[in-house]
Amino acid sequence: MCGINAGISDEEIAPILLEGLRRVEYRGYDSAGVATVSDGKLEVRKEVGRIDDLESKYRASGMKGRTGISHTRWATHGGVTRANAHPHASCDDLVAVVHNGIIENYLELRERLIKDGHVFKSETDTEVIPHLIEEAIRTGKDPLAATMSAVRELRGQYAIVAMFRDHPEVITGARNDAPLVIGVGEMEMFLASDVLAFISRTDRAVFLDNMEVVELTARGYRVFNTDGVEVEKKPTQLAWELSDLSKLDYAHYTLKEIHEQSVTVERALLQDPGKLESFVRVLRGAESVLLTASGSSYHAAMLLKNRLNRDGIIRCDAVLAGEFEDTAHFVDRGTVVVAFSQSG
Ligand code: GLU
């Protein structure tokens, strides 16, 4: 699962989106793409390889528009090719979509859409989404209603964002088990898979929950559940400092993190004692503790496991997050599960 950065602004959008997309580069990707809408036309540029390659191509050809979507892909369905890179457009370039995740029922949807006359240009699971949305638009639905009706047909994990040739004033999005966040700016709005993507433009964010659908304009946002009922969502002020989130002059993030260790440890020690005590109370009340984490967070989990077991405080186990499902059946009412987030 890789990066999404989309937005509507009163400035040219493509450079803003690509600048943000670079900040989520650390997640890794195999291809990148961007699409904008202007003068009743949808423009798509995509390349295998780095965002830099994409940027030099789009600069050479120019790309207008204040509404756009962009993506870094980590292929799951279909090879690493230009045709499989996102954004994917529907038959008549009516809709363009970027997607993170996997659509589990894409084969049956694709078969049905092909029978109905849709022509597919890629091997991805993603491409069913713009065709489904286009189908709904053709029945007279507006972008929001069309997105909702497409989402009702999808099974799997996804964060999707769609843009519309005939409605440049709006972007829609939806998520299920993959992150999608609204960035609330001054006269501009964003929809991204990670707050890092828009943090240089705004520090106000609205975190979407599973099976929520959003409609975004340059002036605001509206969030709905898939039954069409509006959900009230307020922006959160992001507390992080911008300097913490950029690479500064370091060659890469790992080097930056290594150099920041003394500060990081100091900060980690500055905890709210009340919160720590209540966490300890929860652990002490448990019959057993199950820790789950990945990467370096898993090392932190093993340290806690050793400490709790060695001192006979409580029975504790640590499992890799990717293998959690195999252990899940041991979780009962007496078990406290502690899940470590990315970067601990
Ligand atoms: N499943 C999609 C693809 O293979 C999206 C992959 C991603 O999350 O980047 O194109």
mmCIF file of C-alpha atoms and ligand atoms in Angstrom:
data_model
loop_
_atom_site.group_PDB
_atom_site.id
_atom_site.type_symbol
_atom_site.label_atom_id
_atom_site.label_comp_id
_atom_site.label_asym_id
_atom_site.label_seq_id
_atom_site.Cartn_x
_atom_site.Cartn_y
_atom_site.Cartn_z
ATOM 1 C CA MET A 1 0.000 0.000 0.000
ATOM 2 C CA CYS A 2 1.528 3.245 -1.077
ATOM 3 C CA GLY A 3 0.827 6.956 -1.365
ATOM 4 C CA ILE A 4 -2.158 9.074 -2.365
ATOM 5 C CA ASN A 5 -2.158 12.848 -2.511
ATOM 6 C CA ALA A 6 -5.091 14.716 -4.053
ATOM 7 C CA GLY A 7 -6.357 18.246 -3.757
ATOM 8 C CA ILE A 8 -8.283 21.276 -4.943
ATOM 9 C CA SER A 9 -6.592 24.650 -4.710
ATOM 10 C CA ASP A 10 -6.706 28.120 -6.187
ATOM 11 C CA GLU A 11 -3.124 27.527 -7.405
ATOM 12 C CA GLU A 12 -1.848 25.080 -10.040
ATOM 13 C CA ILE A 13 -2.201 21.720 -8.299
ATOM 14 C CA ALA A 14 0.304 19.320 -9.945
ATOM 15 C CA PRO A 15 3.492 20.783 -8.356
ATOM 16 C CA ILE A 16 1.780 20.957 -4.933
ATOM 17 C CA LEU A 17 0.716 17.309 -5.149
ATOM 18 C CA LEU A 18 4.113 16.025 -6.285
ATOM 19 C CA GLU A 19 5.911 17.953 -3.553
ATOM 20 C CA GLY A 20 3.629 16.247 -1.007
ATOM 21 C CA LEU A 21 3.938 12.844 -2.644
ATOM 22 C CA ARG A 22 7.717 13.040 -2.157
ATOM 23 C CA ARG A 23 7.200 13.235 1.587
ATOM 24 C CA VAL A 24 5.588 9.772 1.549
ATOM 25 C CA GLU A 25 8.297 8.355 -0.721
ATOM 26 C CA TYR A 26 9.865 6.616 2.284
ATOM 27 C CA ARG A 27 7.122 3.962 2.018
ATOM 28 C CA GLY A 28 8.674 2.715 -1.215
ATOM 29 C CA TYR A 29 6.954 2.459 -4.616
ATOM 30 C CA ASP A 30 7.520 1.207 -8.145
ATOM 31 C CA SER A 31 5.737 3.855 -10.239
ATOM 32 C CA ALA A 32 4.090 7.225 -9.876
ATOM 33 C CA GLY A 33 1.376 9.231 -11.569
ATOM 34 C CA VAL A 34 -0.628 12.423 -11.495
ATOM 35 C CA ALA A 35 -3.861 13.601 -13.153
ATOM 36 C CA THR A 36 -5.468 17.022 -13.351
ATOM 37 C CA VAL A 37 -8.679 18.363 -14.823
ATOM 38 C CA SER A 38 -8.896 21.651 -16.703
ATOM 39 C CA ASP A 39 -10.825 23.098 -19.664
ATOM 40 C CA GLY A 40 -13.165 20.109 -19.684
ATOM 41 C CA LYS A 41 -10.249 17.699 -20.157
ATOM 42 C CA LEU A 42 -8.671 15.098 -17.954
ATOM 43 C CA GLU A 43 -4.879 14.882 -18.210
ATOM 44 C CA VAL A 44 -2.952 11.885 -16.912
ATOM 45 C CA ARG A 45 0.842 11.452 -16.656
ATOM 46 C CA LYS A 46 2.402 8.311 -15.232
ATOM 47 C CA GLU A 47 5.802 6.648 -15.253
ATOM 48 C CA VAL A 48 7.529 3.557 -13.941
ATOM 49 C CA GLY A 49 10.263 4.645 -11.547
ATOM 50 C CA ARG A 50 10.800 7.726 -9.466
ATOM 51 C CA ILE A 51 8.668 10.809 -8.849
ATOM 52 C CA ASP A 52 11.604 12.823 -10.272
ATOM 53 C CA ASP A 53 11.204 11.069 -13.644
ATOM 54 C CA LEU A 54 7.493 11.763 -13.616
ATOM 55 C CA GLU A 55 8.091 15.392 -12.705
ATOM 56 C CA SER A 56 10.551 16.049 -15.505
ATOM 57 C CA LYS A 57 8.109 14.521 -18.019
ATOM 58 C CA TYR A 58 5.124 16.520 -16.804
ATOM 59 C CA ARG A 59 7.163 19.747 -16.685
ATOM 60 C CA ALA A 60 8.229 19.230 -20.298
ATOM 61 C CA SER A 61 4.633 18.791 -21.452
ATOM 62 C CA GLY A 62 2.961 21.217 -19.039
ATOM 63 C CA MET A 63 -0.040 20.251 -16.974
ATOM 64 C CA LYS A 64 -2.756 22.713 -16.067
ATOM 65 C CA GLY A 65 -5.507 22.468 -13.491
ATOM 66 C CA ARG A 66 -6.366 23.321 -9.914
ATOM 67 C CA THR A 67 -7.938 19.969 -9.164
ATOM 68 C CA GLY A 68 -5.789 16.852 -9.201
ATOM 69 C CA ILE A 69 -4.961 13.408 -7.871
ATOM 70 C CA SER A 70 -1.560 11.702 -7.565
ATOM 71 C CA HIS A 71 -0.243 8.304 -6.527
ATOM 72 C CA THR A 72 2.809 6.205 -5.834
ATOM 73 C CA ARG A 73 2.100 2.557 -6.602
ATOM 74 C CA TRP A 74 3.364 -0.636 -5.019
ATOM 75 C CA ALA A 75 2.022 -3.217 -7.445
ATOM 76 C CA THR A 76 -0.189 -5.992 -6.110
ATOM 77 C CA HIS A 77 -2.191 -6.859 -9.257
ATOM 78 C CA GLY A 78 -0.507 -6.555 -12.632
ATOM 79 C CA GLY A 79 3.155 -5.981 -13.410
ATOM 80 C CA VAL A 80 5.178 -2.830 -12.917
ATOM 81 C CA THR A 81 4.291 -1.075 -16.162
ATOM 82 C CA ARG A 82 3.260 2.403 -17.222
ATOM 83 C CA ALA A 83 -0.228 1.130 -18.138
ATOM 84 C CA ASN A 84 -0.701 -0.341 -14.664
ATOM 85 C CA ALA A 85 0.472 2.810 -12.849
ATOM 86 C CA HIS A 86 -2.245 5.024 -11.349
ATOM 87 C CA PRO A 87 -4.300 7.180 -11.987
ATOM 88 C CA HIS A 88 -6.665 4.960 -13.967
ATOM 89 C CA ALA A 89 -9.343 6.552 -16.126
ATOM 90 C CA SER A 90 -12.753 5.250 -17.218
ATOM 91 C CA CYS A 91 -13.662 4.607 -20.874
ATOM 92 C CA ASP A 92 -14.427 8.172 -21.945
ATOM 93 C CA ASP A 93 -11.997 9.816 -19.507
ATOM 94 C CA LEU A 94 -15.004 10.824 -17.455
ATOM 95 C CA VAL A 95 -13.471 9.684 -14.146
ATOM 96 C CA ALA A 96 -9.895 9.147 -12.925
ATOM 97 C CA VAL A 97 -9.088 7.164 -9.795
ATOM 98 C CA VAL A 98 -6.107 6.460 -7.546
ATOM 99 C CA HIS A 99 -6.261 3.544 -5.135
ATOM 100 C CA ASN A 100 -4.239 2.054 -2.298
ATOM 101 C CA GLY A 101 -4.912 -1.551 -1.324
ATOM 102 C CA ILE A 102 -6.600 -4.524 -2.928
ATOM 103 C CA ILE A 103 -10.071 -5.048 -4.439
ATOM 104 C CA GLU A 104 -10.799 -8.703 -3.677
ATOM 105 C CA ASN A 105 -13.800 -9.126 -5.992
ATOM 106 C CA TYR A 106 -12.248 -7.300 -8.968
ATOM 107 C CA LEU A 107 -12.351 -10.347 -11.288
ATOM 108 C CA GLU A 108 -16.116 -10.743 -11.131
ATOM 109 C CA LEU A 109 -16.645 -6.946 -11.389
ATOM 110 C CA ARG A 110 -14.274 -6.755 -14.363
ATOM 111 C CA GLU A 111 -16.041 -9.598 -16.144
ATOM 112 C CA ARG A 112 -19.423 -7.949 -15.687
ATOM 113 C CA LEU A 113 -18.138 -4.527 -16.797
ATOM 114 C CA ILE A 114 -16.507 -6.018 -19.932
ATOM 115 C CA LYS A 115 -19.817 -7.717 -20.779
ATOM 116 C CA ASP A 116 -21.460 -4.290 -20.452
ATOM 117 C CA GLY A 117 -19.023 -2.870 -23.010
ATOM 118 C CA HIS A 118 -16.290 -1.318 -20.835
ATOM 119 C CA VAL A 119 -12.776 -1.454 -22.253
ATOM 120 C CA PHE A 120 -9.925 -2.084 -19.807
ATOM 121 C CA LYS A 121 -6.442 -0.659 -20.360
ATOM 122 C CA SER A 122 -4.562 -2.225 -17.430
ATOM 123 C CA GLU A 123 -4.208 -5.501 -15.524
ATOM 124 C CA THR A 124 -4.902 -3.917 -12.136
ATOM 125 C CA ASP A 125 -7.685 -4.604 -9.658
ATOM 126 C CA THR A 126 -8.013 -0.807 -9.367
ATOM 127 C CA GLU A 127 -9.348 -0.185 -12.856
ATOM 128 C CA VAL A 128 -12.796 -1.578 -12.034
ATOM 129 C CA ILE A 129 -13.364 1.471 -9.793
ATOM 130 C CA PRO A 130 -13.371 4.274 -12.421
ATOM 131 C CA HIS A 131 -15.567 2.096 -14.678
ATOM 132 C CA LEU A 132 -18.042 1.439 -11.850
ATOM 133 C CA ILE A 133 -18.192 5.152 -11.020
ATOM 134 C CA GLU A 134 -18.617 6.042 -14.703
ATOM 135 C CA GLU A 135 -21.474 3.561 -14.967
ATOM 136 C CA ALA A 136 -23.259 5.272 -12.061
ATOM 137 C CA ILE A 137 -22.610 8.754 -13.499
ATOM 138 C CA ARG A 138 -24.217 7.631 -16.752
ATOM 139 C CA THR A 139 -27.407 6.758 -14.869
ATOM 140 C CA GLY A 140 -27.608 10.412 -13.801
ATOM 141 C CA LYS A 141 -25.912 10.224 -10.406
ATOM 142 C CA ASP A 142 -23.707 13.093 -9.170
ATOM 143 C CA PRO A 143 -20.037 12.397 -8.254
ATOM 144 C CA LEU A 144 -20.785 11.702 -4.582
ATOM 145 C CA ALA A 145 -23.737 9.372 -5.247
ATOM 146 C CA ALA A 146 -21.768 7.626 -8.012
ATOM 147 C CA THR A 147 -18.800 7.045 -5.681
ATOM 148 C CA MET A 148 -21.124 5.662 -3.002
ATOM 149 C CA SER A 149 -22.755 3.267 -5.411
ATOM 150 C CA ALA A 150 -19.320 2.025 -6.619
ATOM 151 C CA VAL A 151 -18.084 1.584 -3.046
ATOM 152 C CA ARG A 152 -21.113 -0.556 -2.182
ATOM 153 C CA GLU A 153 -19.891 -3.056 -4.804
ATOM 154 C CA LEU A 154 -16.272 -3.232 -3.640
ATOM 155 C CA ARG A 155 -14.869 -5.872 -1.278
ATOM 156 C CA GLY A 156 -11.349 -5.578 0.137
ATOM 157 C CA GLN A 157 -9.003 -2.998 1.615
ATOM 158 C CA TYR A 158 -8.942 0.351 -0.081
ATOM 159 C CA ALA A 159 -8.422 4.052 0.064
ATOM 160 C CA ILE A 160 -9.692 5.584 -3.170
ATOM 161 C CA VAL A 161 -9.879 9.079 -4.556
ATOM 162 C CA ALA A 162 -11.781 10.039 -7.711
ATOM 163 C CA MET A 163 -11.788 13.088 -9.930
ATOM 164 C CA PHE A 164 -14.356 13.997 -12.603
ATOM 165 C CA ARG A 165 -13.917 15.514 -16.072
ATOM 166 C CA ASP A 166 -17.267 17.308 -15.973
ATOM 167 C CA HIS A 167 -17.081 18.315 -12.294
ATOM 168 C CA PRO A 168 -13.671 19.941 -11.755
ATOM 169 C CA GLU A 169 -14.950 21.560 -8.569
ATOM 170 C CA VAL A 170 -15.175 18.260 -6.695
ATOM 171 C CA ILE A 171 -13.094 15.281 -5.603
ATOM 172 C CA THR A 172 -14.545 12.249 -3.866
ATOM 173 C CA GLY A 173 -12.926 9.560 -1.742
ATOM 174 C CA ALA A 174 -13.668 6.512 0.384
ATOM 175 C CA ARG A 175 -11.803 4.127 2.622
ATOM 176 C CA ASN A 176 -11.973 0.671 4.133
ATOM 177 C CA ASP A 177 -9.010 -0.707 6.107
ATOM 178 C CA ALA A 178 -6.575 1.689 4.438
ATOM 179 C CA PRO A 179 -5.890 5.222 5.675
ATOM 180 C CA LEU A 180 -7.376 8.355 4.093
ATOM 181 C CA VAL A 181 -7.164 11.817 5.664
ATOM 182 C CA ILE A 182 -8.636 15.190 4.713
ATOM 183 C CA GLY A 183 -6.296 18.193 4.924
ATOM 184 C CA VAL A 184 -8.243 21.399 5.627
ATOM 185 C CA GLY A 185 -6.337 24.364 4.213
ATOM 186 C CA GLU A 186 -6.954 28.033 3.476
ATOM 187 C CA MET A 187 -8.923 28.088 0.221
ATOM 188 C CA GLU A 188 -7.632 24.614 -0.585
ATOM 189 C CA MET A 189 -8.384 21.075 0.519
ATOM 190 C CA PHE A 190 -6.487 17.810 0.329
ATOM 191 C CA LEU A 191 -7.233 14.115 0.510
ATOM 192 C CA ALA A 192 -4.217 11.904 1.202
ATOM 193 C CA SER A 193 -3.151 8.547 2.613
ATOM 194 C CA ASP A 194 -0.829 10.245 5.128
ATOM 195 C CA VAL A 195 -0.838 13.695 6.769
ATOM 196 C CA LEU A 196 2.797 14.063 5.676
ATOM 197 C CA ALA A 197 1.562 14.541 2.121
ATOM 198 C CA PHE A 198 -0.120 17.882 2.919
ATOM 199 C CA ILE A 199 1.652 18.998 6.095
ATOM 200 C CA SER A 200 3.529 21.815 4.320
ATOM 201 C CA ARG A 201 0.149 23.334 3.291
ATOM 202 C CA THR A 202 -1.991 22.755 6.373
ATOM 203 C CA ASP A 203 -1.804 21.248 9.859
ATOM 204 C CA ARG A 204 -5.560 20.674 10.218
ATOM 205 C CA ALA A 205 -6.723 17.149 9.422
ATOM 206 C CA VAL A 206 -9.916 15.090 9.474
ATOM 207 C CA PHE A 207 -9.323 11.347 9.851
ATOM 208 C CA LEU A 208 -11.865 9.259 7.969
ATOM 209 C CA ASP A 209 -13.217 6.018 9.405
ATOM 210 C CA ASN A 210 -13.922 2.781 7.577
ATOM 211 C CA MET A 211 -16.775 2.870 5.064
ATOM 212 C CA GLU A 212 -16.952 6.627 4.995
ATOM 213 C CA VAL A 213 -17.264 8.548 1.744
ATOM 214 C CA VAL A 214 -16.125 12.146 1.380
ATOM 215 C CA GLU A 215 -16.953 14.948 -1.023
ATOM 216 C CA LEU A 216 -14.337 17.676 -1.227
ATOM 217 C CA THR A 217 -14.447 21.141 -2.761
ATOM 218 C CA ALA A 218 -11.925 23.990 -2.426
ATOM 219 C CA ARG A 219 -14.072 25.464 0.338
ATOM 220 C CA GLY A 220 -15.005 22.466 2.444
ATOM 221 C CA TYR A 221 -15.794 18.813 2.899
ATOM 222 C CA ARG A 222 -18.780 16.622 3.660
ATOM 223 C CA VAL A 223 -18.528 13.069 5.004
ATOM 224 C CA PHE A 224 -21.205 10.373 4.656
ATOM 225 C CA ASN A 225 -21.632 6.715 5.491
ATOM 226 C CA THR A 226 -22.337 4.384 2.585
ATOM 227 C CA ASP A 227 -26.102 4.652 3.230
ATOM 228 C CA GLY A 228 -25.837 8.339 2.380
ATOM 229 C CA VAL A 229 -26.276 9.614 5.950
ATOM 230 C CA GLU A 230 -24.044 12.636 6.678
ATOM 231 C CA VAL A 231 -21.529 12.163 9.510
ATOM 232 C CA GLU A 232 -20.198 15.136 11.456
ATOM 233 C CA LYS A 233 -16.387 15.201 11.478
ATOM 234 C CA LYS A 234 -14.282 17.927 13.050
ATOM 235 C CA PRO A 235 -10.657 18.752 12.113
ATOM 236 C CA THR A 236 -7.829 17.830 14.483
ATOM 237 C CA GLN A 237 -4.876 20.165 14.942
ATOM 238 C CA LEU A 238 -1.739 18.189 14.124
ATOM 239 C CA ALA A 239 0.754 18.642 16.909
ATOM 240 C CA TRP A 240 3.901 17.683 15.033
ATOM 241 C CA GLU A 241 6.458 20.203 14.061
ATOM 242 C CA LEU A 242 7.186 20.449 10.382
ATOM 243 C CA SER A 243 10.949 20.149 10.886
ATOM 244 C CA ASP A 244 10.396 16.734 12.481
ATOM 245 C CA LEU A 245 8.726 15.503 9.352
ATOM 246 C CA SER A 246 11.119 16.558 6.651
ATOM 247 C CA LYS A 247 14.456 14.941 5.872
ATOM 248 C CA LEU A 248 16.250 18.284 6.449
ATOM 249 C CA ASP A 249 19.768 17.874 5.059
ATOM 250 C CA TYR A 250 20.046 14.164 5.746
ATOM 251 C CA ALA A 251 20.469 11.872 2.771
ATOM 252 C CA HIS A 252 17.576 9.689 3.959
ATOM 253 C CA TYR A 253 15.142 9.238 6.838
ATOM 254 C CA THR A 254 17.035 6.379 8.497
ATOM 255 C CA LEU A 255 20.116 8.590 8.884
ATOM 256 C CA LYS A 256 17.969 11.389 10.298
ATOM 257 C CA GLU A 257 16.396 8.997 12.802
ATOM 258 C CA ILE A 258 19.826 7.690 13.881
ATOM 259 C CA HIS A 259 21.052 11.238 14.556
ATOM 260 C CA GLU A 260 17.884 12.140 16.430
ATOM 261 C CA GLN A 261 18.057 9.248 18.894
ATOM 262 C CA SER A 262 19.150 11.306 21.908
ATOM 263 C CA VAL A 263 16.226 13.712 21.462
ATOM 264 C CA THR A 264 13.802 10.878 20.725
ATOM 265 C CA VAL A 265 14.741 9.013 23.905
ATOM 266 C CA GLU A 266 14.449 12.213 25.935
ATOM 267 C CA ARG A 267 10.983 12.847 24.493
ATOM 268 C CA ALA A 268 9.895 9.251 25.072
ATOM 269 C CA LEU A 269 10.771 9.670 28.749
ATOM 270 C CA LEU A 270 8.596 12.758 29.026
ATOM 271 C CA GLN A 271 5.366 10.858 29.572
ATOM 272 C CA ASP A 272 2.125 11.807 31.269
ATOM 273 C CA PRO A 273 2.346 9.857 34.588
ATOM 274 C CA GLY A 274 -1.462 9.604 34.784
ATOM 275 C CA LYS A 275 -1.650 7.898 31.405
ATOM 276 C CA LEU A 276 1.255 5.586 32.250
ATOM 277 C CA GLU A 277 -0.385 4.552 35.529
ATOM 278 C CA SER A 278 -3.670 3.735 33.854
ATOM 279 C CA PHE A 279 -1.800 1.688 31.222
ATOM 280 C CA VAL A 280 0.025 -0.236 33.996
ATOM 281 C CA ARG A 281 -3.338 -0.826 35.740
ATOM 282 C CA VAL A 282 -4.747 -2.351 32.553
ATOM 283 C CA LEU A 283 -1.699 -4.631 32.232
ATOM 284 C CA ARG A 284 -1.854 -5.680 35.889
ATOM 285 C CA GLY A 285 -5.554 -6.511 35.552
ATOM 286 C CA ALA A 286 -4.855 -8.923 32.691
ATOM 287 C CA GLU A 287 -4.352 -12.694 32.883
ATOM 288 C CA SER A 288 -1.908 -12.468 29.999
ATOM 289 C CA VAL A 289 -0.554 -9.862 27.626
ATOM 290 C CA LEU A 290 -0.084 -10.255 23.883
ATOM 291 C CA LEU A 291 2.111 -7.706 22.122
ATOM 292 C CA THR A 292 2.022 -7.313 18.361
ATOM 293 C CA ALA A 293 4.321 -5.172 16.219
ATOM 294 C CA SER A 294 6.526 -5.089 13.135
ATOM 295 C CA GLY A 295 10.129 -4.142 12.404
ATOM 296 C CA SER A 296 11.921 -2.135 15.062
ATOM 297 C CA SER A 297 8.657 -1.833 17.010
ATOM 298 C CA TYR A 298 8.779 -5.638 17.321
ATOM 299 C CA HIS A 299 12.188 -5.291 19.016
ATOM 300 C CA ALA A 300 10.616 -2.870 21.503
ATOM 301 C CA ALA A 301 7.802 -5.398 22.050
ATOM 302 C CA MET A 302 10.331 -8.192 22.762
ATOM 303 C CA LEU A 303 12.051 -6.006 25.328
ATOM 304 C CA LEU A 304 8.763 -5.465 27.171
ATOM 305 C CA LYS A 305 7.935 -9.170 26.882
ATOM 306 C CA ASN A 306 11.280 -10.183 28.447
ATOM 307 C CA ARG A 307 10.836 -7.702 31.250
ATOM 308 C CA LEU A 308 7.292 -8.805 32.112
ATOM 309 C CA ASN A 309 8.106 -12.545 31.921
ATOM 310 C CA ARG A 310 11.540 -12.446 33.586
ATOM 311 C CA ASP A 311 10.318 -10.570 36.617
ATOM 312 C CA GLY A 312 7.265 -12.830 36.817
ATOM 313 C CA ILE A 313 5.016 -9.809 36.535
ATOM 314 C CA ILE A 314 2.637 -11.293 34.025
ATOM 315 C CA ARG A 315 2.642 -13.890 31.241
ATOM 316 C CA CYS A 316 3.470 -12.074 28.058
ATOM 317 C CA ASP A 317 4.021 -13.012 24.430
ATOM 318 C CA ALA A 318 5.105 -10.980 21.410
ATOM 319 C CA VAL A 319 4.071 -11.841 17.839
ATOM 320 C CA LEU A 320 4.904 -10.242 14.526
ATOM 321 C CA ALA A 321 1.910 -8.237 13.321
ATOM 322 C CA GLY A 322 1.921 -10.191 10.045
ATOM 323 C CA GLU A 323 1.447 -13.419 12.001
ATOM 324 C CA PHE A 324 -1.061 -12.044 14.505
ATOM 325 C CA GLU A 325 -3.979 -13.817 12.886
ATOM 326 C CA ASP A 326 -2.415 -17.238 13.670
ATOM 327 C CA THR A 327 -2.331 -16.358 17.384
ATOM 328 C CA ALA A 328 -5.633 -14.487 17.562
ATOM 329 C CA HIS A 329 -7.629 -17.554 18.683
ATOM 330 C CA PHE A 330 -5.702 -17.541 22.003
ATOM 331 C CA VAL A 331 -7.036 -14.090 22.780
ATOM 332 C CA ASP A 332 -9.799 -14.364 25.376
ATOM 333 C CA ARG A 333 -11.476 -12.004 27.857
ATOM 334 C CA GLY A 334 -8.444 -12.104 30.147
ATOM 335 C CA THR A 335 -5.941 -11.150 27.456
ATOM 336 C CA VAL A 336 -4.773 -7.595 26.914
ATOM 337 C CA VAL A 337 -3.509 -7.061 23.367
ATOM 338 C CA VAL A 338 -1.056 -4.205 22.898
ATOM 339 C CA ALA A 339 -0.599 -3.205 19.253
ATOM 340 C CA PHE A 340 2.429 -1.055 18.438
ATOM 341 C CA SER A 341 1.901 1.497 15.698
ATOM 342 C CA GLN A 342 4.395 2.186 12.924
ATOM 343 C CA SER A 343 7.572 3.691 14.411
ATOM 344 C CA GLY A 344 6.427 2.507 17.835
HETATM 345 N N1 GLU B 1 -3.790 -2.981 -6.065
HETATM 346 C C1 GLU B 1 -3.405 -1.795 -6.732
HETATM 347 C C2 GLU B 1 -2.413 -2.089 -7.866
HETATM 348 O O1 GLU B 1 -1.829 -3.109 -7.921
HETATM 349 C C3 GLU B 1 -2.880 -0.712 -5.793
HETATM 350 C C4 GLU B 1 -1.529 -1.012 -5.196
HETATM 351 C C5 GLU B 1 -1.074 0.057 -4.166
HETATM 352 O O2 GLU B 1 -1.625 0.058 -3.035
HETATM 353 O O3 GLU B 1 -0.182 0.855 -4.500
HETATM 354 O O4 GLU B 1 -2.254 -1.295 -8.748
#
